[in-house]
Amino acid sequence: MMRVGLGYDIHRLVKNRRLYLGGMVIPWNKGEMGHSDGDVLIHALIDALLGAAAMGDIGTHFPPGDPAYKNISSETLLQKTIELISARSYSIVNIDATIILEKPKLLPFVPRIKNNLSRLTKTDASLISLKCKTKEGMGNVGRGKAIEAYVIVLLQ
Ligand code: MG
């Protein structure tokens, strides 16, 4: 049986934080605010995986108020999520992700982000799609105050 899952996340962008995307640090003058490293792409991916398996969401498994998860790497949370779905005998068919961010241009970083997600999810990079869009200057994302990610995954 095939199961599809959708994940979404948004984080504020603030000074004195690193911009993490898919476990990579992107050089920029702002980064995501959050309890963890704020990696909006990995958080949306985790929700998509858990959603496809009908296993709740990131907050169910890794509560933000729990000191065990304070400043934890999102890579670690993703690896734990892969273990959770693998234990239910699910495997990833493909991943399709969209990041919405006004600046900086992410295209030069896409291959490295995809390769890192490939490593973390044990999924061939050819099965991972990553697209980057802006919000055409509109809203908080358009003003550079926030970053969003949507991820859809198929499990078998
Ligand atoms: Mg988040």
XYZ file of C-alpha atoms and ligand atoms in Angstrom:
157
model
C 0.000 0.000 0.000
C 1.193 3.507 -0.861
C 0.743 6.338 1.632
C 1.184 10.032 0.935
C 2.055 12.674 3.573
C 2.170 16.472 3.580
C 4.323 18.581 5.888
C 4.461 22.344 6.372
C 6.562 24.580 8.618
C 7.325 28.266 9.085
C 9.969 29.979 11.231
C 10.760 33.610 11.913
C 14.102 34.826 10.550
C 16.176 36.758 13.085
C 19.710 38.088 13.482
C 22.348 36.103 15.375
C 20.948 32.742 14.303
C 22.258 30.391 11.635
C 20.147 29.577 8.578
C 19.802 25.772 8.547
C 18.197 24.060 5.568
C 18.244 20.291 5.230
C 21.034 20.124 7.787
C 23.273 22.544 5.871
C 24.245 26.014 7.094
C 23.477 28.587 4.395
C 25.613 31.753 4.630
C 23.230 34.618 5.441
C 22.807 37.476 7.937
C 19.707 35.899 9.539
C 18.606 32.458 10.657
C 15.566 30.631 11.951
C 14.299 31.298 15.455
C 13.374 28.082 17.266
C 13.965 25.726 20.189
C 16.097 23.504 17.993
C 18.253 24.749 15.124
C 14.967 25.758 13.431
C 15.616 23.816 10.216
C 12.295 24.536 8.495
C 12.899 22.035 5.666
C 13.701 19.115 7.946
C 10.760 19.959 10.218
C 8.341 19.915 7.261
C 9.903 16.658 6.052
C 9.469 15.053 9.484
C 5.786 16.083 9.515
C 5.301 14.689 6.007
C 6.859 11.342 7.004
C 4.843 11.089 10.219
C 1.705 12.224 8.375
C 2.069 9.540 5.707
C 2.411 6.912 8.439
C -0.451 8.485 10.476
C 1.936 8.671 13.448
C 1.181 12.187 14.690
C 3.563 15.092 14.134
C 6.954 16.469 15.146
C 5.539 17.991 18.351
C 4.064 14.627 19.432
C 7.389 12.830 19.191
C 9.788 15.669 20.047
C 7.940 18.158 22.298
C 9.554 21.635 22.023
C 9.258 22.177 25.801
C 11.129 18.952 26.589
C 14.692 19.803 27.727
C 15.875 16.626 25.971
C 15.216 18.386 22.634
C 16.507 21.869 23.452
C 19.102 22.896 20.832
C 18.998 19.397 19.356
C 20.087 19.068 15.749
C 17.150 18.633 13.359
C 19.298 16.052 11.565
C 19.079 13.909 14.692
C 15.289 14.335 14.819
C 15.038 13.297 11.165
C 17.180 10.228 11.757
C 14.964 9.291 14.734
C 11.884 9.755 12.528
C 13.350 7.480 9.833
C 13.898 4.861 12.554
C 10.251 5.253 13.668
C 8.795 4.740 10.193
C 11.278 1.967 9.349
C 10.159 0.124 12.484
C 6.648 0.120 10.940
C 8.184 -1.303 7.721
C 7.653 1.881 5.691
C 10.210 3.052 3.162
C 10.391 6.271 1.147
C 9.344 6.186 -2.521
C 10.080 9.875 -3.182
C 10.242 13.311 -1.567
C 9.176 16.602 -3.161
C 9.928 19.814 -1.257
C 9.441 23.545 -1.795
C 11.218 26.212 0.256
C 9.797 29.754 0.196
C 12.382 32.388 1.047
C 12.995 35.880 -0.314
C 16.783 35.905 0.099
C 19.398 34.546 -0.358
C 19.181 32.656 -3.660
C 19.244 28.986 -2.722
C 19.842 27.417 -6.124
C 23.638 27.071 -5.624
C 23.009 25.107 -2.408
C 20.332 22.738 -3.745
C 22.675 19.855 -4.733
C 24.367 19.845 -1.312
C 21.043 20.008 0.540
C 19.653 17.139 -1.555
C 22.754 15.022 -0.950
C 22.521 15.624 2.790
C 18.813 14.701 2.839
C 19.706 11.611 0.809
C 22.231 10.584 3.461
C 19.890 11.289 6.387
C 16.855 9.536 4.885
C 18.821 6.695 3.219
C 17.033 7.611 -0.013
C 18.759 8.004 -3.379
C 19.214 11.679 -4.290
C 17.438 11.049 -7.616
C 14.246 10.441 -5.589
C 14.485 13.807 -3.806
C 13.192 17.025 -5.397
C 13.905 20.448 -3.928
C 12.441 23.643 -5.355
C 12.956 27.209 -4.170
C 10.543 30.104 -4.593
C 10.132 33.643 -3.352
C 6.903 35.311 -2.244
C 7.359 38.159 -4.724
C 7.909 40.606 -1.853
C 4.505 39.931 -0.292
C 3.747 39.220 3.352
C 6.236 38.401 6.117
C 8.114 35.879 3.993
C 8.352 38.454 1.208
C 9.776 40.995 3.661
C 12.459 38.540 4.750
C 10.945 38.050 8.209
C 10.098 34.370 7.816
C 10.837 31.209 5.859
C 8.378 28.462 4.889
C 8.673 24.909 3.617
C 6.204 22.431 2.150
C 7.147 18.778 1.743
C 5.204 15.873 0.297
C 6.412 12.281 0.595
C 5.234 8.921 -0.660
C 5.825 5.857 1.491
C 5.428 2.194 0.625
Mg 9.745 24.035 13.028
